[in-house]
Short mmCIF file of C-alpha atoms in Angstrom, two decimals:
data_model
loop_
_atom_site.label_atom_id
_atom_site.label_comp_id
_atom_site.label_asym_id
_atom_site.label_seq_id
_atom_site.Cartn_x
_atom_site.Cartn_y
_atom_site.Cartn_z
CA MET A 1292 6.11 55.69 36.27
CA THR A 1293 6.72 53.40 33.31
CA SER A 1294 4.75 50.96 31.22
CA ASP A 1295 5.10 48.67 28.24
CA PRO A 1296 5.33 50.78 25.07
CA GLU A 1297 3.60 47.99 23.12
CA HIS A 1298 0.44 48.43 25.20
CA SER A 1299 0.48 52.08 26.18
CA ASP A 1300 -0.35 55.30 24.42
CA PRO A 1301 0.51 58.67 25.96
CA ALA A 1302 -2.70 60.06 24.50
CA ARG A 1303 -4.69 57.83 26.86
CA PHE A 1304 -3.52 59.63 30.00
CA ASP A 1305 -6.45 61.52 31.51
CA PRO A 1306 -5.54 64.97 32.85
CA ALA A 1307 -5.76 65.38 36.61
CA PRO A 1308 -6.84 68.61 38.34
CA GLY A 1309 -4.06 71.18 37.93
CA ASP A 1310 -2.49 69.39 34.96
CA PRO A 1311 -1.47 71.42 31.90
CA ALA A 1312 -4.16 72.00 29.31
CA PRO A 1313 -4.73 69.20 26.77
CA GLY A 1314 -2.53 69.68 23.74
CA ASP A 1315 0.44 71.08 25.69
CA PRO A 1316 3.38 69.60 23.71
CA VAL A 1317 5.72 69.50 26.73
CA ASP A 1318 3.14 67.68 28.85
CA ASP A 1319 2.42 65.31 25.96
CA ALA A 1320 6.14 64.59 25.59
CA ALA A 1321 6.56 63.97 29.34
CA ARG A 1322 3.68 61.51 29.26
CA ALA A 1323 5.25 59.79 26.26
CA LEU A 1324 8.45 59.36 28.26
CA ALA A 1325 6.50 57.95 31.19
CA ALA A 1326 4.78 55.49 28.84
CA GLY A 1327 8.11 54.20 27.55
CA TYR A 1328 8.45 56.12 24.30
CA LEU A 1329 11.33 58.24 23.01
CA VAL A 1330 11.35 62.05 22.95
CA ALA A 1331 13.79 64.24 21.03
CA PHE A 1332 14.11 67.58 22.76
CA PRO A 1333 16.18 70.76 22.52
CA THR A 1334 18.92 71.63 24.96
CA GLU A 1335 21.28 74.57 24.97
CA THR A 1336 24.03 72.32 23.55
CA VAL A 1337 22.39 70.08 20.93
CA PHE A 1338 19.10 68.18 20.60
CA GLY A 1339 18.92 65.02 22.69
CA LEU A 1340 17.05 61.74 22.17
CA GLY A 1341 15.59 60.87 25.54
CA ALA A 1342 14.02 57.91 27.35
CA ASP A 1343 12.98 57.21 30.91
CA ALA A 1344 16.32 56.38 32.55
CA ALA A 1345 14.58 53.84 34.80
CA ASN A 1346 13.07 51.91 31.86
CA PRO A 1347 15.69 49.56 30.33
CA ALA A 1348 13.46 48.68 27.37
CA ALA A 1349 13.00 52.35 26.47
CA VAL A 1350 16.72 53.01 26.90
CA ALA A 1351 17.48 50.07 24.61
CA ARG A 1352 15.44 51.78 21.87
CA ILE A 1353 17.82 54.78 22.00
CA PHE A 1354 20.73 52.48 21.18
CA ALA A 1355 18.76 50.80 18.40
CA ALA A 1356 17.60 54.09 16.85
CA LYS A 1357 21.10 55.56 16.83
CA GLY A 1358 23.03 52.39 16.02
CA ARG A 1359 24.98 53.12 19.20
CA PRO A 1360 27.22 50.46 20.84
CA ALA A 1361 25.60 49.12 24.02
CA ASP A 1362 28.71 49.81 26.10
CA HIS A 1363 28.67 53.53 25.22
CA PRO A 1364 27.09 55.27 28.24
CA LEU A 1365 24.28 57.81 28.23
CA ILE A 1366 23.98 61.04 30.22
CA VAL A 1367 21.05 61.32 32.66
CA HIS A 1368 19.30 64.70 32.49
CA VAL A 1369 17.44 66.04 35.53
CA SER A 1370 15.75 69.33 36.34
CA ASP A 1371 17.60 70.20 39.53
CA ALA A 1372 20.95 69.59 41.21
CA SER A 1373 19.16 68.09 44.24
CA LEU A 1374 18.73 64.86 42.24
CA LEU A 1375 22.50 64.46 42.01
CA ASP A 1376 22.53 62.66 45.36
CA VAL A 1377 19.71 60.35 44.17
CA LEU A 1378 21.61 59.18 41.09
CA ALA A 1379 25.16 59.25 42.44
CA THR A 1380 27.12 58.34 45.55
CA GLU A 1381 30.32 59.76 47.06
CA VAL A 1382 29.71 63.23 45.64
CA PRO A 1383 32.76 65.33 46.55
CA PRO A 1384 32.42 68.96 47.68
CA TYR A 1385 34.00 70.22 44.47
CA ALA A 1386 31.26 68.49 42.44
CA HIS A 1387 28.63 70.35 44.44
CA ALA A 1388 30.60 73.55 43.82
CA LEU A 1389 30.56 72.89 40.07
CA ALA A 1390 26.83 72.19 40.14
CA ALA A 1391 26.18 75.42 42.02
CA ALA A 1392 28.30 77.40 39.55
CA PHE A 1393 27.22 75.94 36.21
CA TRP A 1394 23.83 74.23 36.54
CA PRO A 1395 21.53 74.65 34.80
CA GLY A 1396 24.04 74.68 31.97
CA PRO A 1397 26.27 72.80 29.51
CA MET A 1398 28.19 70.64 32.00
CA THR A 1399 28.04 66.89 32.76
CA LEU A 1400 29.47 65.46 35.98
CA ILE A 1401 30.74 61.87 36.13
CA LEU A 1402 30.27 60.24 39.56
CA PRO A 1403 29.94 56.78 41.12
CA ARG A 1404 26.42 55.66 40.31
CA SER A 1405 23.77 54.81 42.88
CA ALA A 1406 21.54 51.73 42.86
CA ALA A 1407 18.91 53.88 41.12
CA VAL A 1408 20.91 53.81 37.86
CA SER A 1409 20.97 50.69 35.68
CA ASP A 1410 23.64 49.10 33.50
CA ALA A 1411 21.47 49.97 30.50
CA VAL A 1412 22.30 53.66 31.04
CA THR A 1413 25.94 53.38 32.11
CA GLY A 1414 27.11 50.78 29.60
CA GLY A 1415 27.99 48.52 32.52
CA GLN A 1416 30.30 51.06 34.14
CA PRO A 1417 30.17 51.89 37.88
CA THR A 1418 29.80 55.59 37.06
CA VAL A 1419 27.01 57.81 35.77
CA GLY A 1420 26.98 61.14 33.93
CA VAL A 1421 24.45 63.68 35.22
CA ARG A 1422 23.44 67.04 33.73
CA VAL A 1423 20.93 69.82 34.35
CA PRO A 1424 20.29 71.58 31.02
CA SER A 1425 19.38 75.26 30.86
CA HIS A 1426 17.17 75.27 27.75
CA PRO A 1427 13.66 76.24 28.94
CA THR A 1428 11.95 73.51 26.90
CA ALA A 1429 14.29 70.84 28.28
CA LEU A 1430 13.78 72.05 31.84
CA GLY A 1431 10.01 72.13 31.40
CA LEU A 1432 10.04 68.59 30.03
CA LEU A 1433 12.19 67.29 32.88
CA GLN A 1434 10.12 69.02 35.54
CA ARG A 1435 6.88 67.64 34.14
CA PHE A 1436 8.36 64.14 33.80
CA GLU A 1437 9.48 64.27 37.43
CA GLN A 1438 5.96 65.32 38.46
CA LEU A 1439 4.76 62.13 36.78
CA GLY A 1440 7.17 60.09 38.90
CA GLY A 1441 10.25 60.07 36.67
CA ARG A 1442 13.77 60.35 38.02
CA GLY A 1443 15.87 61.36 35.06
CA VAL A 1444 15.88 61.19 31.27
CA ALA A 1445 18.74 59.30 29.64
CA ALA A 1446 19.69 61.09 26.44
CA PRO A 1447 22.56 61.22 23.96
CA SER A 1448 22.48 63.53 20.96
CA ALA A 1449 19.60 62.84 18.56
CA ASN A 1450 21.61 61.62 15.57
CA ARG A 1451 22.98 58.41 14.10
CA PHE A 1452 25.98 57.26 16.05
CA GLY A 1453 29.18 59.04 15.04
CA ARG A 1454 27.40 61.60 12.85
CA VAL A 1455 26.87 65.33 13.24
CA SER A 1456 24.79 66.31 16.26
CA PRO A 1457 21.52 68.14 15.44
CA THR A 1458 20.88 71.68 16.66
CA THR A 1459 17.33 72.02 15.26
CA ALA A 1460 14.17 69.90 15.28
CA ASP A 1461 14.29 69.72 11.48
CA ALA A 1462 17.77 68.17 11.68
CA VAL A 1463 16.41 65.54 14.09
CA ARG A 1464 13.61 64.70 11.67
CA ALA A 1465 16.07 64.36 8.81
CA GLU A 1466 18.37 62.20 10.90
CA LEU A 1467 15.97 59.91 12.79
CA GLY A 1468 12.52 60.42 11.29
CA ASP A 1469 12.55 56.99 9.64
CA VAL A 1470 13.31 55.09 12.88
CA LEU A 1471 11.04 56.85 15.37
CA LEU A 1472 7.56 55.51 16.08
CA PRO A 1473 4.40 57.59 15.60
CA THR A 1474 4.05 57.51 19.40
CA ASP A 1475 7.54 58.96 19.90
CA ARG A 1476 7.83 62.73 20.05
CA ILE A 1477 10.06 65.49 18.64
CA LEU A 1478 9.74 68.67 20.66
CA ASP A 1479 10.30 71.84 18.69
CA GLY A 1480 12.28 74.61 20.31
CA GLU A 1481 14.68 77.36 19.45
CA ARG A 1482 18.00 76.35 17.94
CA SER A 1483 20.57 75.17 20.48
CA GLN A 1484 22.39 78.24 21.75
CA VAL A 1485 25.81 76.70 22.47
CA GLY A 1486 25.92 74.35 19.50
CA ILE A 1487 28.41 71.77 20.80
CA GLU A 1488 28.00 69.13 23.45
CA SER A 1489 28.50 69.68 27.18
CA THR A 1490 31.81 69.72 29.00
CA ILE A 1491 32.21 66.33 30.73
CA ILE A 1492 34.06 66.37 34.05
CA ASP A 1493 35.22 63.28 35.95
CA CYS A 1494 34.48 63.85 39.63
CA THR A 1495 35.52 60.40 40.91
CA GLY A 1496 38.96 61.48 42.09
CA PRO A 1497 40.52 64.12 44.35
CA ALA A 1498 40.38 66.80 41.62
CA PRO A 1499 38.20 67.43 38.57
CA VAL A 1500 39.38 65.96 35.26
CA VAL A 1501 38.00 67.11 31.91
CA LEU A 1502 37.03 64.11 29.77
CA ARG A 1503 35.41 66.11 26.96
CA PRO A 1504 35.95 69.83 26.44
CA GLY A 1505 32.96 72.12 25.96
CA SER A 1506 31.83 75.67 26.61
CA ILE A 1507 32.58 75.38 30.35
CA THR A 1508 36.32 75.92 30.19
CA ASP A 1509 39.28 74.70 32.23
CA GLU A 1510 39.71 78.17 33.68
CA GLN A 1511 36.09 78.32 34.80
CA ILE A 1512 36.31 74.89 36.44
CA THR A 1513 39.42 75.88 38.38
CA ALA A 1514 37.85 79.16 39.48
CA ALA A 1515 34.69 77.42 40.71
CA THR A 1516 36.45 74.67 42.64
CA GLY A 1517 39.71 76.28 43.74
CA LEU A 1518 41.45 73.14 42.45
CA ALA A 1519 43.95 72.55 39.70
CA LEU A 1520 42.64 70.15 37.08
CA GLY A 1521 43.81 66.57 37.41
CA GLU A 1522 45.36 64.54 34.60
CA ARG A 1523 43.22 62.03 32.75
CA ARG A 1524 44.28 58.56 33.82
CA SER A 1525 40.96 56.71 34.12
CA THR A 1526 39.41 54.44 31.52
CA ILE A 1527 35.90 55.85 32.00
CA ARG A 1528 34.00 55.75 28.70
CA VAL A 1529 32.06 58.91 27.88
CA SER A 1530 30.05 60.23 24.96
CA GLY A 1531 32.00 61.72 22.08
CA SER A 1532 35.34 60.20 23.04
CA LEU A 1533 35.96 57.97 20.02
CA PRO A 1534 38.64 59.13 17.54
CA SER A 1535 36.08 59.50 14.74
CA HIS A 1536 32.88 61.31 15.72
CA TYR A 1537 30.67 64.30 14.79
CA ALA A 1538 31.37 63.47 11.13
CA PRO A 1539 29.34 64.48 8.05
CA VAL A 1540 29.27 62.34 4.92
CA ALA A 1541 31.61 64.89 3.32
CA THR A 1542 35.29 64.51 4.08
CA VAL A 1543 36.52 67.14 6.54
CA ILE A 1544 39.99 68.62 5.92
CA LEU A 1545 41.70 70.80 8.51
CA ASP A 1546 43.76 73.91 7.88
CA GLU A 1547 44.41 73.48 4.19
CA ARG A 1548 43.64 75.93 1.42
CA PRO A 1549 40.21 75.04 -0.03
CA ARG A 1550 39.85 74.12 -3.68
CA PRO A 1551 37.03 75.25 -5.99
CA GLY A 1552 33.92 73.26 -5.12
CA ASP A 1553 34.94 72.68 -1.51
CA GLY A 1554 32.89 73.85 1.43
CA PHE A 1555 34.68 76.29 3.73
CA ILE A 1556 34.33 77.09 7.44
CA ALA A 1557 36.52 79.77 8.99
CA LEU A 1558 36.35 82.87 11.14
CA HIS A 1559 34.94 85.96 9.45
CA GLU A 1560 38.31 87.65 8.90
CA HIS A 1561 39.38 84.93 6.47
CA GLY A 1562 38.09 85.55 2.97
CA THR A 1563 36.50 83.00 0.68
CA PRO A 1564 38.65 81.84 -2.27
CA GLU A 1565 37.04 81.92 -5.68
CA GLY A 1566 34.79 78.97 -6.47
CA VAL A 1567 34.59 77.85 -2.82
CA VAL A 1568 31.24 77.40 -1.02
CA ARG A 1569 31.26 79.40 2.21
CA LEU A 1570 29.38 77.36 4.84
CA ALA A 1571 30.01 79.59 7.85
CA ALA A 1572 31.90 82.80 8.63
CA PRO A 1573 31.49 83.23 12.40
CA ARG A 1574 32.78 86.44 13.95
CA THR A 1575 33.76 84.89 17.30
CA VAL A 1576 34.87 81.52 18.62
CA ASP A 1577 31.57 81.17 20.49
CA ALA A 1578 29.75 81.78 17.20
CA TYR A 1579 32.01 79.19 15.55
CA ALA A 1580 30.81 76.59 18.07
CA HIS A 1581 27.21 77.68 17.57
CA GLU A 1582 27.35 77.41 13.77
CA LEU A 1583 29.67 74.42 13.32
CA TYR A 1584 27.22 71.52 13.16
CA ALA A 1585 24.69 73.40 11.04
CA ALA A 1586 27.51 74.16 8.58
CA LEU A 1587 28.58 70.51 8.40
CA ARG A 1588 24.98 69.46 7.81
CA ALA A 1589 24.63 72.11 5.10
CA ALA A 1590 27.63 70.58 3.33
CA ASP A 1591 25.86 67.22 3.11
CA GLU A 1592 22.60 68.82 2.03
CA ALA A 1593 24.49 70.53 -0.81
CA GLY A 1594 26.16 67.27 -1.80
CA LEU A 1595 29.67 68.59 -1.22
CA ARG A 1596 32.46 66.03 -1.16
CA ARG A 1597 34.96 68.02 0.91
CA VAL A 1598 34.77 70.58 3.69
CA VAL A 1599 37.83 72.58 4.66
CA ALA A 1600 37.73 74.02 8.18
CA TRP A 1601 40.27 76.47 9.54
CA GLN A 1602 40.47 75.84 13.24
CA PRO A 1603 40.31 78.72 15.73
CA SER A 1604 43.39 79.19 17.88
CA GLY A 1605 43.65 79.82 21.60
CA GLY A 1606 42.09 78.39 24.75
CA GLY A 1607 38.58 78.38 26.15
CA VAL A 1608 35.82 77.30 23.76
CA ALA A 1609 38.36 77.08 20.92
CA VAL A 1610 39.70 73.91 22.58
CA ALA A 1611 36.26 72.30 22.27
CA VAL A 1612 35.82 73.43 18.65
CA ARG A 1613 39.19 71.93 17.72
CA ASP A 1614 38.24 68.69 19.51
CA ARG A 1615 35.04 68.35 17.47
CA LEU A 1616 36.75 69.24 14.20
CA GLY A 1617 39.60 66.83 14.88
CA ARG A 1618 37.18 63.96 15.39
CA ALA A 1619 35.08 64.94 12.37
CA ALA A 1620 38.26 64.87 10.25
CA HIS A 1621 39.72 61.68 11.71
CA ARG A 1622 39.73 59.96 8.32
CA GLU A 1623 42.27 62.53 7.13
CA ALA A 1624 45.88 63.17 8.09
CA PRO A 1625 46.31 65.49 11.10
CA ALA A 1626 46.24 69.23 10.47
CA THR A 1627 49.56 70.84 9.73
CA GLY A 1628 48.64 74.37 10.66
CA ALA A 1629 48.40 77.76 9.03
CA ALA A 1630 51.39 77.19 6.74
CA GLN A 1631 49.35 74.94 4.48
CA ARG A 1632 46.53 77.46 4.16
CA ASP A 1633 48.51 79.80 1.90
CA ARG A 1634 49.97 77.26 -0.48
#
């Protein structure tokens, strides 16, 4: 159910018997989506900026609001894995196994798209990314939108292209408040629990291939499918794959000793040198992922020019944290490891 956003107002929808009570923000947001407007909403990873995936004009507004290249695909969010076969074709058994194991949750599956998915969403590619988020507000929004006739919400992160993803509604307002219309919506909700974007898995071949690391790890994917991960050989474009991404205005430096006046992000066991602004001191790698983007945003809010981040070692979620930090620091020379920290 879509309409022309120039001639529609979600407030004009009359409630039908059994509809949520007037003033329900999730219902209001779902109706805004159905009317062709944009809705920023919380997920367990980061906040997304959503539009009706079947409305090319609404989807085009996402690209305009973010300054996002038109060939950079969006992920379609749905409320249930049963819609996977509506949006995609040739779904292999291991993709269904992944969906059963990790949905709702922070995982996106890349599959050959069906005729129900437009070029506006996929950036002209023959594939589509599909995800079922676990955040209760996101699920409620998607379920209500589907009750209104929708079949998926296309949504990237709710930030300017290439910048730090937001994990709170206030961060969305700071990032996009000047480009959203009064008829668009920002749904409040608890801070994103994971804090970094979903794991993206290519399911177009004989074995799963990780295209973007996240909190669903290589080991978990192998355990769920019984398959060894394949090597990345495709040219499929996915969100967050450019060399420079997730970047604050401040320059991010990896694994060097911070100078006085620098911001500093490192695990709790590493002390803060004198004169350095501690932005985050997470006790675990999971907490590092959860706090990372808020810390980078805090650096910009404080007007810091440099942020030094000491990367966590090891596998699992640490791989995803290092991926995000590496892209945030792309303007700088590659990290040279712990030896530089003690100079």
